[in-house]
Amino acid sequence: MTATPERTAPAATADFERDLHGALDGEVAFDDYTRHVFSQDASMYSIVPVGVAYPRHAADVSAAVRLAARAGVPVLARGAGTSLAGQTVSPGLVLDLSRHMNAIREVDPEGRTAVVEPGVVQDDLNRAAGVHGLMFGPDTSTSNRATIGGMIGNNSAGSGSVRFGMTIDHVHEVDVVLADGSTATFGVVDEAERARRAEGTTLEAAIYRELPKLVAANSDAIATGFPSFWRRAGGYRLDRLAEGAPFDLAKFLVGSEGTLAIVTAARVGLVPKPSRQVFAVGHFTTVQGAINATEDALSVEPAQVELMDRTILDLSRQKIEYAALGEILQGDPEALLFVSFTGDDQDELVASMDRLTALWEQHGHGYHTLRAITSAEQGALLKVRKSALGLLMAASVGARRPLAFVEDTAVDPKHLAEYTARFRDVLDRHGLEAGFYGHCSVGCLHIRPFVDLTKPGQVEVMRSVAVEVKDLVREYGGVNSSEHGDGLARSEFNRELFGDELYEAMRQVKGLFDPEGRLNPGKIVDSPAMTDHLRDADPAVPGPLRTRLQFDVVGGMFGAADRCMNIGLCRKSTTGAMCPSYIATRMEEHSTRGRAGALVKALSEGDPHAALADERLHEVLDLCLMCKACKSECPLGVDVSAMKSEALAAKHDRHGVPLRSRVFGAIRTLNRLGAATAPLSNLPGRIKPLRALMDSKLGIARQRELPVFQRNTLPRWFKGHTAPAVPTQGTVTLLADSFTSYTEPGIGQAVVQLLEQAGHAVRLESKGCCGRPSISKGMLDDARDKARSLAASLCDGAEPGSPIVGCEPSCILTLRAEHVDLLPDDPNVRDVAARVRLPEELLVEAIDEGRLRLREDSWLAGRRILFHGHCHQKAEAGTTATVALLSRIPGVVVEELDAGCCGMAGSFGFESEHYDISLQVGEDRLFPAVRAAAAETVIAATGVSCRQQIFHGTERNAWHPVELVLEALARG
């Protein structure tokens, strides 16, 4: 067996690709961009595969394995690609089992089992099981994208393993494809059944025949070679077949990292889901102090004990997505210890929490204990705890990243404090800093040192630390791989850790299951050195590139794309907005990390400007809605929206600007002309032949309603209106955007009236466009000119520091974000950016100070308001002020939807080729939530696109929040 079989010749590869296309129902892709996107996982490794296939069913997997064997190509089965040790990178054929093979076939509440395909995401299984009061026991922090197949391959555990064990404890039966393409079903069999299955000449028969002999021949090594600590995710689990244990090949395969067989379905066990959970969150002045408090925590039998250090806490405070945590913490802790108690009796849980608090006070552990009993109190805590890995990764600067190579050790918790102190000594001796987080309850801390592998000597430093930590964990009887597996990072050390005899037995296991060494070779046994295939050790040197936008990270635009560490949060599908097109298609290239990877490839070329115009790259970028969710929800802030604008600009440089892009970029001019000629200008939108012509010539979908131009525009109304009183507050400038001005002037009128009623003088800025439409179409030179002109106009005669507000979030927030990126040295732009506020912020202040009074008996009293926030607002400013404003209306109950992107995204939903995907995105969560709302429920949305999409998809009108406040205003 070889670690990395040689690549096939180009002609043979072409034949292999053609054969796969003919044999599989799923898609096949061998282009360079797809191969690059699948060359990395969440580890520090990178290996470019031969190609990628997306099987639709087990027969596709079987056919792919047979064809790969014939072509001499290795095969890697991959789920979410969130492996931290390099398990899911390979030079062979990658089978992405997450796209199509993601069905939950059965949930059996009586038997407490479920039958799932390997691409089922853990949270999706838990939702289906939760209906019956059940859940899948292992609780990974990546549960919103981790697949069950990947968890089986890895033997994942998570924060609740002190109570629920590891994945191996919950797998009952698996359907598999073996190395020769044959299929089998593995589970517990008695001796008679094992003997029956051992008959014949098939690979399955050979496994049933030879494996018991192998176990018997190596019984002494099996008994003594495995580490004594129970939380093991390394090596092949021969111990599960020894000493009279049931012959259970399903459990034996768990943790084998796809090196023995490919799982195509699994029957897994479910456990009762506790109905209640409470948290005690200890605040500590040192990480070591938090670890020292673990023993007291374990004495009160918690469900979880989790550590988080200052590195992660500080980063959470910098992100809109996670900022709520900082508001509930006391002081400035160096570390937090999250201790949870779960069950069905809340009084008992609170009593346990009280006992822990008393113990900590008695023993002097920590300086404060936060008690989180309700879901509302726990929300911010859970969000940050689940995102610890991503937040730690956000501390990366250039190629200096917190790397996963010693992050998965575990020792008995009674040794954890001493072990961690000595671990820190190792890091200090090598001059490395590290982030600390993980599962104190089971002695597993995910310690990730910051290393820049591009610098001389740092690869050697990393290896030295890995060797010292490996020796240290052995000294304490712990394990080198406790839940993240061996992969490329730790397999090299398995011979030493397990001993020659047991390691050779594991090699024999590999040879028995996979005689030709084709299934994910180089993992667990016969692996390369941990320093081979490092992503950053021999980095690409991008060619020179001058961008229009400023990318304020090390390495410019290349560095902005290369910040992605592939942790896969962009593959989540049930919370937040990132990433809407991935949610719709489940294609890896449509995720944020897929697009970032494609951009890295283009930017690594000798002429990156030319590469940015590549058609295949723009196929990858095409379905990006530019919602900006990645800017805030991706912990590393990988802003694909900005990079897509830059790539479009490069494409325009090479091929010219398409007519439709010019039309949308000139939307302010078109809207102004439309309003000037209304109502005649509204007729073309209703004439079917004209809509068909627009569809065929411009690519504007005939199914989509066009905005209605208003004759009485906002500038015209403002010029004729009279302020109600002499101002008592400062002047506020209202940006009259292209939509508030000409198609929805009532919203602008509402803001003016409310601000004036609150005592402000209002100045209307209606001279130009913010350039947002041009930015979205890559017309960045045009956008820069518009930004410069608008900023100068906004500063001309303005009171220093006076607020600038706007009704349309995407427009007003462009002044704060993209304008600065386009013109970083323009003092007017900087001044304007600092003055931008949402109108909701000023109105909340006015209500709270008594300058605006709202009626108790408005028609809104007693109603529920269902609010959908604009994606750009969520990314750049957050929705807190809007929810607060709506909540100030007397008698209403406000519910903010977590419904992702609406799918309209400005011009995206108008474009013929994007119309269907636009509706598909809306149907994910938004449309069903709106349809489910009672008739008397009021729908609110801040974005013009959102309101258009809500009406188009549900036939329900949505109000802008300021309109609702005006409805409730007490006059006089």
Coordinates of C-alpha atoms in Angstrom, one line a residue, residues 559-767:
G559 CA -5.4 37.6 1.5
A560 CA -9.1 38.4 1.8
A561 CA -10.0 35.2 0.0
D562 CA -7.2 33.1 1.5
R563 CA -8.5 34.0 5.1
C564 CA -11.0 31.2 4.6
M565 CA -10.1 28.2 6.7
N566 CA -12.9 26.0 5.3
I567 CA -14.6 25.4 8.7
G568 CA -17.8 25.3 6.7
L569 CA -20.2 27.5 8.7
C570 CA -21.4 28.7 5.3
R571 CA -23.0 25.3 4.8
K572 CA -25.5 25.8 7.6
S573 CA -29.0 25.9 6.4
T574 CA -31.5 26.7 9.2
T575 CA -30.2 29.8 10.8
G576 CA -28.9 33.2 9.6
A577 CA -28.6 34.2 6.0
M578 CA -25.3 32.7 4.9
C579 CA -25.2 31.2 2.3
P580 CA -28.6 31.5 0.4
S581 CA -27.5 29.9 -2.9
Y582 CA -25.8 27.0 -1.1
I583 CA -29.0 26.4 0.8
A584 CA -30.8 26.2 -2.5
T585 CA -28.4 24.1 -4.5
R586 CA -26.2 22.3 -1.8
M587 CA -23.3 22.7 -4.2
E588 CA -20.0 23.2 -2.5
E589 CA -19.0 25.8 -5.1
H590 CA -22.0 27.9 -4.1
S591 CA -20.9 28.1 -0.5
T592 CA -18.8 31.0 0.8
R593 CA -15.8 28.8 1.2
G594 CA -16.3 27.3 -2.3
R595 CA -16.3 30.7 -3.8
A596 CA -13.4 31.9 -1.7
G597 CA -11.4 28.8 -2.8
A598 CA -12.2 29.5 -6.5
L599 CA -11.1 33.1 -6.0
V600 CA -7.8 31.9 -4.4
K601 CA -7.1 29.8 -7.5
A602 CA -7.7 32.7 -9.8
L603 CA -5.7 35.1 -7.7
S604 CA -2.8 32.7 -7.6
E605 CA -2.3 32.9 -11.3
G606 CA 0.6 34.8 -12.9
D607 CA -1.9 37.3 -14.3
P608 CA -4.7 37.5 -11.7
H609 CA -6.5 40.3 -13.4
A610 CA -7.0 38.1 -16.5
A611 CA -7.9 35.1 -14.3
L612 CA -10.6 37.1 -12.6
A613 CA -12.3 37.3 -15.9
D614 CA -12.4 33.5 -16.3
E615 CA -15.8 32.2 -17.3
R616 CA -15.7 29.2 -15.0
L617 CA -14.9 31.4 -12.1
H618 CA -17.9 33.5 -12.9
E619 CA -20.1 30.4 -13.1
V620 CA -19.0 29.8 -9.5
L621 CA -19.7 33.5 -8.5
D622 CA -22.9 33.8 -10.5
L623 CA -25.4 32.7 -7.9
C624 CA -23.8 34.8 -5.1
L625 CA -26.7 37.1 -4.2
M626 CA -24.2 39.6 -2.7
C627 CA -26.3 39.6 0.5
K628 CA -23.1 40.2 2.6
A629 CA -24.2 37.6 5.1
C630 CA -20.7 36.1 4.8
K631 CA -19.2 39.4 5.9
S632 CA -20.8 39.2 9.3
E633 CA -21.7 35.5 9.8
C634 CA -18.5 34.0 8.6
P635 CA -16.3 34.3 11.7
L636 CA -13.3 35.2 9.5
G637 CA -15.3 37.9 7.7
V638 CA -14.7 36.5 4.2
D639 CA -16.6 39.0 2.1
V640 CA -17.4 37.3 -1.1
S641 CA -19.8 40.1 -2.1
A642 CA -16.9 42.6 -2.4
M643 CA -14.7 40.1 -4.2
K644 CA -17.4 39.3 -6.7
S645 CA -17.7 43.1 -7.5
E646 CA -14.0 43.2 -8.1
A647 CA -14.1 40.1 -10.3
L648 CA -17.0 41.5 -12.3
A649 CA -15.0 44.7 -12.8
A650 CA -12.0 42.6 -14.1
K651 CA -14.4 40.8 -16.5
H652 CA -15.8 44.1 -17.7
D653 CA -12.3 45.3 -18.4
R654 CA -11.8 42.3 -20.7
H655 CA -15.2 41.9 -22.3
G656 CA -17.0 45.2 -21.8
V657 CA -20.1 45.9 -19.6
P658 CA -23.2 44.1 -20.6
L659 CA -26.3 46.2 -21.5
R660 CA -28.4 44.8 -18.6
S661 CA -25.7 45.7 -16.1
R662 CA -25.7 49.3 -17.5
V663 CA -29.5 49.4 -17.2
F664 CA -29.5 48.4 -13.6
G665 CA -26.5 50.6 -12.8
A666 CA -28.5 53.6 -14.1
I667 CA -31.6 52.7 -12.0
R668 CA -31.8 56.2 -10.4
T669 CA -31.9 57.9 -13.8
L670 CA -34.5 55.4 -15.1
N671 CA -36.6 55.7 -11.9
R672 CA -36.5 59.5 -12.2
L673 CA -37.6 59.4 -15.8
G674 CA -40.3 56.8 -15.0
A675 CA -41.7 59.0 -12.2
A676 CA -41.7 62.1 -14.4
T677 CA -43.8 60.3 -17.1
A678 CA -46.0 58.3 -14.7
P679 CA -48.6 56.9 -14.9
L680 CA -47.9 56.2 -18.6
S681 CA -44.4 54.8 -17.7
N682 CA -46.1 52.0 -15.7
L683 CA -48.0 50.6 -18.7
P684 CA -45.1 48.6 -20.3
G685 CA -44.9 46.5 -17.1
R686 CA -48.4 45.3 -17.8
I687 CA -48.2 44.6 -21.5
K688 CA -47.2 41.0 -22.0
P689 CA -45.5 41.4 -25.4
L690 CA -43.3 44.1 -24.1
R691 CA -42.4 42.0 -21.0
A692 CA -41.6 39.1 -23.3
L693 CA -39.3 41.5 -25.3
M694 CA -37.6 42.7 -22.1
D695 CA -37.1 39.0 -21.1
S696 CA -35.5 38.0 -24.4
K697 CA -33.4 41.2 -25.0
L698 CA -32.5 42.3 -21.5
G699 CA -33.0 39.2 -19.5
I700 CA -35.5 40.7 -17.1
A701 CA -37.9 38.0 -16.0
R702 CA -41.4 38.5 -17.4
Q703 CA -42.9 36.8 -14.3
R704 CA -41.6 39.5 -12.0
E705 CA -43.7 42.6 -11.3
L706 CA -41.9 45.8 -12.0
P707 CA -41.9 48.7 -9.5
V708 CA -44.6 51.2 -9.9
F709 CA -43.4 54.8 -10.5
Q710 CA -45.0 57.5 -8.5
R711 CA -45.7 61.0 -9.9
N712 CA -45.6 62.7 -6.5
T713 CA -41.9 61.9 -5.8
L714 CA -40.3 62.3 -2.4
P715 CA -38.2 65.4 -3.6
R716 CA -41.4 67.0 -5.0
W717 CA -43.4 66.3 -1.8
F718 CA -40.5 67.5 0.4
K719 CA -40.2 70.8 -1.5
G720 CA -43.9 71.5 -1.0
H721 CA -44.3 70.3 2.6
T722 CA -44.1 72.5 5.7
A723 CA -42.3 71.4 8.9
P724 CA -44.7 71.3 11.9
A725 CA -42.7 73.4 14.3
V726 CA -39.5 75.2 15.0
P727 CA -36.7 72.5 15.4
T728 CA -35.5 71.9 18.9
Q729 CA -32.9 69.2 17.9
G730 CA -30.1 69.2 15.4
T731 CA -30.4 68.8 11.6
V732 CA -30.7 65.3 10.2
T733 CA -29.9 64.6 6.5
L734 CA -32.2 62.1 4.8
L735 CA -30.6 60.3 1.8
A736 CA -33.3 60.1 -0.8
D737 CA -32.4 56.8 -2.4
S738 CA -33.5 55.8 -5.9
F739 CA -36.5 53.8 -4.6
T740 CA -37.7 55.9 -1.7
S741 CA -37.6 58.9 -4.0
Y742 CA -39.5 57.5 -7.1
T743 CA -41.3 54.2 -6.3
E744 CA -42.1 54.3 -2.5
P745 CA -42.1 58.0 -1.5
G746 CA -44.5 57.3 1.3
I747 CA -41.7 55.7 3.3
G748 CA -39.5 58.7 2.9
Q749 CA -42.4 61.0 3.9
A750 CA -42.9 58.9 7.0
V751 CA -39.3 59.4 8.1
V752 CA -39.4 63.1 7.5
Q753 CA -42.6 63.5 9.4
L754 CA -41.4 61.4 12.4
L755 CA -38.0 63.2 12.6
E756 CA -39.6 66.6 12.4
Q757 CA -42.2 65.6 15.0
A758 CA -39.3 64.6 17.2
G759 CA -37.8 68.1 16.9
H760 CA -35.3 67.7 14.1
A761 CA -34.8 69.8 11.1
V762 CA -34.6 67.6 8.1
R763 CA -32.4 68.2 5.0
L764 CA -33.2 66.0 2.0
E765 CA -30.2 64.8 -0.1
S766 CA -31.6 63.9 -3.5
K767 CA -28.9 65.0 -6.0

